[in-house]
CSV table of C-alpha atoms in Angstrom, one decimal:
chain,number,residue,atom,x,y,z
A,1,UNK,CA,-19.7,40.5,-110.6
A,2,UNK,CA,-21.5,43.3,-113.2
A,3,UNK,CA,-23.7,44.4,-110.4
A,4,UNK,CA,-21.3,44.8,-108.5
A,5,UNK,CA,-19.1,46.7,-110.3
A,6,UNK,CA,-21.4,49.2,-111.5
A,7,UNK,CA,-22.0,49.8,-107.9
A,8,UNK,CA,-18.2,50.6,-107.0
A,9,UNK,CA,-18.1,53.5,-110.0
A,10,UNK,CA,-21.6,55.0,-108.3
A,11,UNK,CA,-20.2,54.6,-105.1
A,12,UNK,CA,-16.4,56.4,-106.3
A,13,UNK,CA,-18.6,59.4,-108.8
A,14,UNK,CA,-20.9,59.9,-105.1
A,15,UNK,CA,-17.5,60.3,-103.1
A,16,UNK,CA,-15.7,61.8,-105.4
A,17,UNK,CA,-18.3,64.5,-106.5
A,18,UNK,CA,-19.6,65.0,-102.0
A,19,UNK,CA,-16.2,65.2,-101.3
A,20,UNK,CA,-14.9,68.6,-104.7
A,21,UNK,CA,-18.0,70.2,-102.9
A,22,UNK,CA,-16.3,70.3,-99.9
A,23,UNK,CA,-13.3,70.7,-100.4
A,24,UNK,CA,-14.3,73.7,-102.6
A,25,UNK,CA,-15.9,75.6,-100.0
A,26,UNK,CA,-13.0,75.4,-97.3
A,27,UNK,CA,-9.9,77.3,-97.0
A,28,UNK,CA,-6.3,76.5,-96.4
A,29,UNK,CA,-3.0,78.6,-94.6
A,30,UNK,CA,-0.3,77.9,-96.9
A,31,UNK,CA,2.9,79.2,-95.3
A,32,UNK,CA,5.8,79.8,-96.9
A,33,UNK,CA,9.4,81.2,-95.5
A,34,UNK,CA,11.6,83.2,-98.6
A,35,UNK,CA,15.4,83.5,-97.8
A,36,UNK,CA,16.4,86.5,-99.3
A,37,UNK,CA,20.5,87.5,-99.8
A,38,UNK,CA,20.3,90.6,-99.7
A,39,UNK,CA,17.5,91.3,-97.0
A,40,UNK,CA,18.4,93.8,-94.5
A,41,UNK,CA,18.0,92.5,-90.6
A,42,UNK,CA,14.7,95.2,-89.9
A,43,UNK,CA,12.8,93.7,-92.1
A,44,UNK,CA,13.3,89.6,-91.1
A,45,UNK,CA,10.3,88.1,-90.7
A,46,UNK,CA,8.1,90.8,-92.9
A,47,UNK,CA,5.1,88.9,-93.7
A,48,UNK,CA,2.2,89.2,-96.4
A,49,UNK,CA,-0.3,87.7,-96.7
A,50,UNK,CA,-1.4,86.7,-100.3
A,51,UNK,CA,-4.8,87.0,-101.6
A,52,UNK,CA,-5.4,86.2,-105.5
A,53,UNK,CA,-8.0,84.0,-108.0
A,54,UNK,CA,-11.0,84.9,-105.4
A,55,UNK,CA,-13.4,85.3,-109.1
A,56,UNK,CA,-16.1,86.2,-107.3
A,57,UNK,CA,-16.3,82.6,-105.3
A,58,UNK,CA,-17.9,83.3,-101.7
A,59,UNK,CA,-17.3,82.0,-98.1
A,60,UNK,CA,-20.2,81.6,-96.1
A,61,UNK,CA,-22.5,84.7,-95.6
A,62,UNK,CA,-20.6,88.1,-96.2
A,63,UNK,CA,-17.1,86.3,-96.8
A,64,UNK,CA,-17.1,85.6,-92.9
A,65,UNK,CA,-15.5,82.2,-93.6
A,66,UNK,CA,-12.5,83.7,-95.7
A,67,UNK,CA,-12.8,86.8,-93.4
A,68,UNK,CA,-12.3,85.0,-90.1
A,69,UNK,CA,-9.3,83.1,-91.8
A,70,UNK,CA,-7.7,86.4,-92.7
A,71,UNK,CA,-8.3,87.9,-89.5
A,72,UNK,CA,-6.8,85.1,-87.9
A,73,UNK,CA,-3.7,85.7,-89.6
A,74,UNK,CA,-0.5,88.1,-88.3
A,75,UNK,CA,0.8,90.8,-90.9
A,76,UNK,CA,3.2,92.9,-92.7
A,77,UNK,CA,0.4,94.1,-95.5
A,78,UNK,CA,-1.6,92.4,-98.6
A,79,UNK,CA,-1.4,91.4,-101.8
A,80,UNK,CA,-3.6,90.4,-104.2
A,81,UNK,CA,-3.4,89.8,-107.4
A,82,UNK,CA,-6.0,89.3,-109.7
A,83,UNK,CA,-8.8,88.4,-111.2
A,84,UNK,CA,-11.7,89.5,-108.1
A,85,UNK,CA,-14.3,88.9,-110.1
A,86,UNK,CA,-16.0,86.3,-112.1
A,87,UNK,CA,-16.9,86.4,-115.5
A,88,UNK,CA,-20.1,84.8,-115.3
A,89,UNK,CA,-21.2,88.2,-113.0
A,90,UNK,CA,-21.1,92.2,-113.4
A,91,UNK,CA,-19.9,92.7,-110.4
A,92,UNK,CA,-17.3,92.3,-107.9
A,93,UNK,CA,-19.4,92.0,-104.3
A,94,UNK,CA,-17.9,88.9,-103.4
A,95,UNK,CA,-14.4,90.9,-103.2
A,96,UNK,CA,-15.6,94.0,-101.6
A,97,UNK,CA,-17.7,91.6,-98.7
A,98,UNK,CA,-14.4,90.7,-98.7
A,99,UNK,CA,-12.8,93.6,-98.2
A,100,UNK,CA,-15.8,95.1,-95.3
A,101,UNK,CA,-14.7,92.6,-93.4
A,102,UNK,CA,-10.7,92.1,-93.1
A,103,UNK,CA,-9.8,94.3,-89.6
A,104,UNK,CA,-5.8,95.4,-90.9
A,105,UNK,CA,-5.9,97.0,-94.4
A,106,UNK,CA,-3.2,99.1,-93.8
A,107,UNK,CA,-1.9,98.1,-96.3
A,108,UNK,CA,-3.6,96.5,-99.4
A,109,UNK,CA,-1.9,95.8,-102.6
A,110,UNK,CA,-3.8,95.6,-106.1
A,111,UNK,CA,-3.2,94.1,-109.0
A,112,UNK,CA,-5.4,93.7,-111.6
A,113,UNK,CA,-5.9,90.5,-113.8
A,114,UNK,CA,-6.9,89.2,-117.1
A,115,UNK,CA,-11.0,88.7,-115.4
A,116,UNK,CA,-10.7,91.7,-113.9
A,117,UNK,CA,-13.0,95.0,-115.6
A,118,UNK,CA,-10.9,98.2,-115.4
A,119,UNK,CA,-14.9,99.7,-114.7
A,120,UNK,CA,-14.7,98.9,-111.0
A,121,UNK,CA,-10.9,100.7,-110.3
A,122,UNK,CA,-12.9,103.1,-108.3
A,123,UNK,CA,-14.8,100.5,-105.9
A,124,UNK,CA,-11.2,98.4,-105.6
A,125,UNK,CA,-9.9,101.8,-104.3
A,126,UNK,CA,-13.0,103.0,-101.7
A,127,UNK,CA,-12.6,99.7,-100.8
A,128,UNK,CA,-9.2,100.6,-99.7
A,129,UNK,CA,-6.3,98.3,-101.8
A,130,UNK,CA,-3.5,100.9,-103.6
A,131,UNK,CA,-3.6,99.9,-107.1
A,132,UNK,CA,0.4,100.6,-107.0
A,133,UNK,CA,0.4,103.1,-109.9
A,134,UNK,CA,2.8,103.9,-108.5
A,135,UNK,CA,5.5,101.5,-105.9
A,136,UNK,CA,5.1,101.9,-102.9
A,137,UNK,CA,8.3,102.0,-100.5
A,138,UNK,CA,8.2,100.5,-96.8
A,139,UNK,CA,11.0,102.3,-94.6
A,140,UNK,CA,12.1,100.9,-91.3
A,141,UNK,CA,15.7,103.3,-90.5
A,142,UNK,CA,17.8,103.7,-93.7
A,143,UNK,CA,16.5,100.2,-95.4
A,144,UNK,CA,13.4,100.2,-97.9
A,145,UNK,CA,11.3,97.4,-99.2
A,146,UNK,CA,9.5,98.2,-102.5
A,147,UNK,CA,6.5,96.6,-103.7
A,148,UNK,CA,5.8,97.2,-107.3
A,149,UNK,CA,3.5,96.0,-110.5
A,150,UNK,CA,5.6,94.4,-111.9
A,151,UNK,CA,5.5,94.5,-115.5
A,152,UNK,CA,7.7,92.0,-118.2
A,153,UNK,CA,8.9,94.8,-119.8
A,154,UNK,CA,10.0,97.1,-118.0
A,155,UNK,CA,13.0,97.1,-115.6
A,156,UNK,CA,12.7,97.9,-111.2
A,157,UNK,CA,15.7,100.0,-110.4
A,158,UNK,CA,15.6,101.1,-106.7
A,159,UNK,CA,17.6,100.7,-103.6
A,160,UNK,CA,16.5,98.0,-101.0
A,161,UNK,CA,14.6,94.4,-101.9
A,162,UNK,CA,12.5,95.0,-104.7
A,163,UNK,CA,9.1,92.9,-104.5
A,164,UNK,CA,6.4,92.6,-107.7
A,165,UNK,CA,2.7,92.0,-108.1
A,166,UNK,CA,2.2,90.5,-110.6
A,167,UNK,CA,-1.2,88.2,-111.8
A,168,UNK,CA,0.2,86.2,-114.9
A,169,UNK,CA,3.8,83.9,-114.1
A,170,UNK,CA,6.2,85.1,-116.8
A,171,UNK,CA,9.5,84.8,-116.6
A,172,UNK,CA,11.7,87.7,-117.0
A,173,UNK,CA,13.9,89.4,-114.8
A,174,UNK,CA,12.9,92.7,-114.4
A,175,UNK,CA,15.3,93.2,-111.1
A,176,UNK,CA,12.9,91.8,-108.7
A,177,UNK,CA,14.0,90.0,-105.8
A,178,UNK,CA,10.6,88.6,-105.6
A,179,UNK,CA,8.1,87.8,-107.7
A,180,UNK,CA,4.1,87.3,-106.3
A,181,UNK,CA,1.7,85.6,-109.3
A,182,UNK,CA,-1.6,83.6,-109.3
A,183,UNK,CA,-3.5,82.9,-112.1
A,184,UNK,CA,-2.4,78.9,-113.0
A,185,UNK,CA,-5.0,77.9,-109.4
A,186,UNK,CA,-3.2,75.6,-109.2
A,187,UNK,CA,-3.9,73.4,-112.3
A,188,UNK,CA,-7.7,73.9,-111.6
A,189,UNK,CA,-7.9,70.1,-112.4
A,190,UNK,CA,-5.9,68.0,-110.5
A,191,UNK,CA,-5.6,64.8,-110.4
A,192,UNK,CA,-4.3,62.9,-107.2
A,193,UNK,CA,-0.7,61.4,-107.1
A,194,UNK,CA,0.0,63.4,-110.3
A,195,UNK,CA,-0.8,66.8,-109.5
A,196,UNK,CA,-2.2,69.8,-113.2
A,197,UNK,CA,-3.8,68.8,-116.2
A,198,UNK,CA,-3.6,71.9,-117.6
A,199,UNK,CA,-2.1,76.1,-116.5
A,200,UNK,CA,-3.3,78.8,-119.1
A,201,UNK,CA,0.0,80.0,-119.6
A,202,UNK,CA,0.7,82.5,-121.6
A,203,UNK,CA,0.8,80.6,-125.0
A,204,UNK,CA,-1.9,79.3,-124.1
A,205,UNK,CA,-1.2,75.6,-124.3
A,206,UNK,CA,0.1,75.0,-121.1
A,207,UNK,CA,-1.4,70.9,-121.3
A,208,UNK,CA,0.0,68.7,-119.0
A,209,UNK,CA,2.8,71.4,-117.3
A,210,UNK,CA,5.7,71.0,-115.4
A,211,UNK,CA,4.7,70.0,-111.9
A,212,UNK,CA,7.6,72.4,-110.4
A,213,UNK,CA,6.4,75.4,-111.9
A,214,UNK,CA,2.7,75.3,-111.4
A,215,UNK,CA,2.2,76.7,-107.8
A,216,UNK,CA,4.6,77.5,-104.8
A,217,UNK,CA,7.9,79.0,-105.1
A,218,UNK,CA,10.1,78.7,-108.1
A,219,UNK,CA,13.6,79.7,-108.9
A,220,UNK,CA,13.8,82.1,-112.1
A,221,UNK,CA,17.0,83.6,-113.4
A,222,UNK,CA,18.2,86.6,-110.9
A,223,UNK,CA,14.8,86.2,-109.1
A,224,UNK,CA,12.3,83.6,-106.8
A,225,UNK,CA,8.7,83.7,-107.9
A,226,UNK,CA,5.7,81.9,-105.8
A,227,UNK,CA,3.1,81.4,-107.5
A,228,UNK,CA,-0.4,80.6,-105.5
A,229,UNK,CA,-3.0,78.4,-106.3
A,230,UNK,CA,-5.8,81.4,-104.6
A,231,UNK,CA,-9.4,80.9,-103.8
A,232,UNK,CA,-11.8,80.6,-106.6
A,233,UNK,CA,-11.9,79.3,-110.1
A,234,UNK,CA,-12.7,79.8,-113.7
A,235,UNK,CA,-14.2,78.5,-116.5
A,236,UNK,CA,-16.2,79.9,-120.0
A,237,UNK,CA,-18.5,77.3,-118.9
A,238,UNK,CA,-20.8,78.0,-116.1
A,239,UNK,CA,-21.0,74.1,-114.8
A,240,UNK,CA,-17.6,73.8,-115.1
A,241,UNK,CA,-16.4,76.1,-112.5
A,242,UNK,CA,-15.1,73.8,-109.9
A,243,UNK,CA,-11.5,73.5,-108.3
A,244,UNK,CA,-11.1,69.6,-108.4
A,245,UNK,CA,-8.7,67.6,-105.7
A,246,UNK,CA,-7.6,71.2,-105.4
A,247,UNK,CA,-8.4,73.4,-101.8
A,248,UNK,CA,-9.1,76.9,-102.2
A,249,UNK,CA,-5.7,79.0,-100.4
A,250,UNK,CA,-4.6,81.6,-99.0
A,251,UNK,CA,-0.9,82.6,-98.6
A,252,UNK,CA,1.6,83.6,-95.9
A,253,UNK,CA,4.9,84.6,-97.1
A,254,UNK,CA,7.6,85.0,-94.4
A,255,UNK,CA,11.1,86.9,-96.2
A,256,UNK,CA,14.5,85.6,-94.6
A,257,UNK,CA,17.7,87.1,-94.2
């Protein structure tokens, strides 16, 4: 009986390890329709591909698995919400490989994450990203849709729909209709049938967080926020840089009137 329990426990551990190695190296596409009351008909079905928290993760040679997924999606713009860099490496090669392979990069917008390094800004720009040093306006006839970096202390006033990009989720009504963020990884380590054990919130103490605010669509006071689980993982200890029961994801966000 004692040996039977030991065998069962060993098999469970091996199965978990093997599954999570497989799971960390695949990518799912998560689609989300978001209703915006004041969305003009001209921007109905406007589609955003959100990419976040790559953390230097490679998906195949020259990011071929990730690039193939991205190039299979139809979108109007890409929103990259930070943390492209791995904290244990002094390069952004995985990100640059991804950017090289993307076919549609006419409108790519980027905001820095807490793990990113200012010294790579020039490389990021040269790869085809708009760093949102100024708000960007999409025009369709007389209608406007604005993309801007969300700063939780700076209200944004403009005529039209306003979308803010930020790395870290922070509740603050600054006049946006929609805010896109990442950072939480959906709770890097997740327990089946429960969810995230921890998220690195603004106070740094996000143990056993409210599961409805860890990822996906969150209703804020006056606006909505979409929090992506992202692609990679991060830890001060290199050996703990993995996701547990938490499939990497790309997010396809469609705006609906």
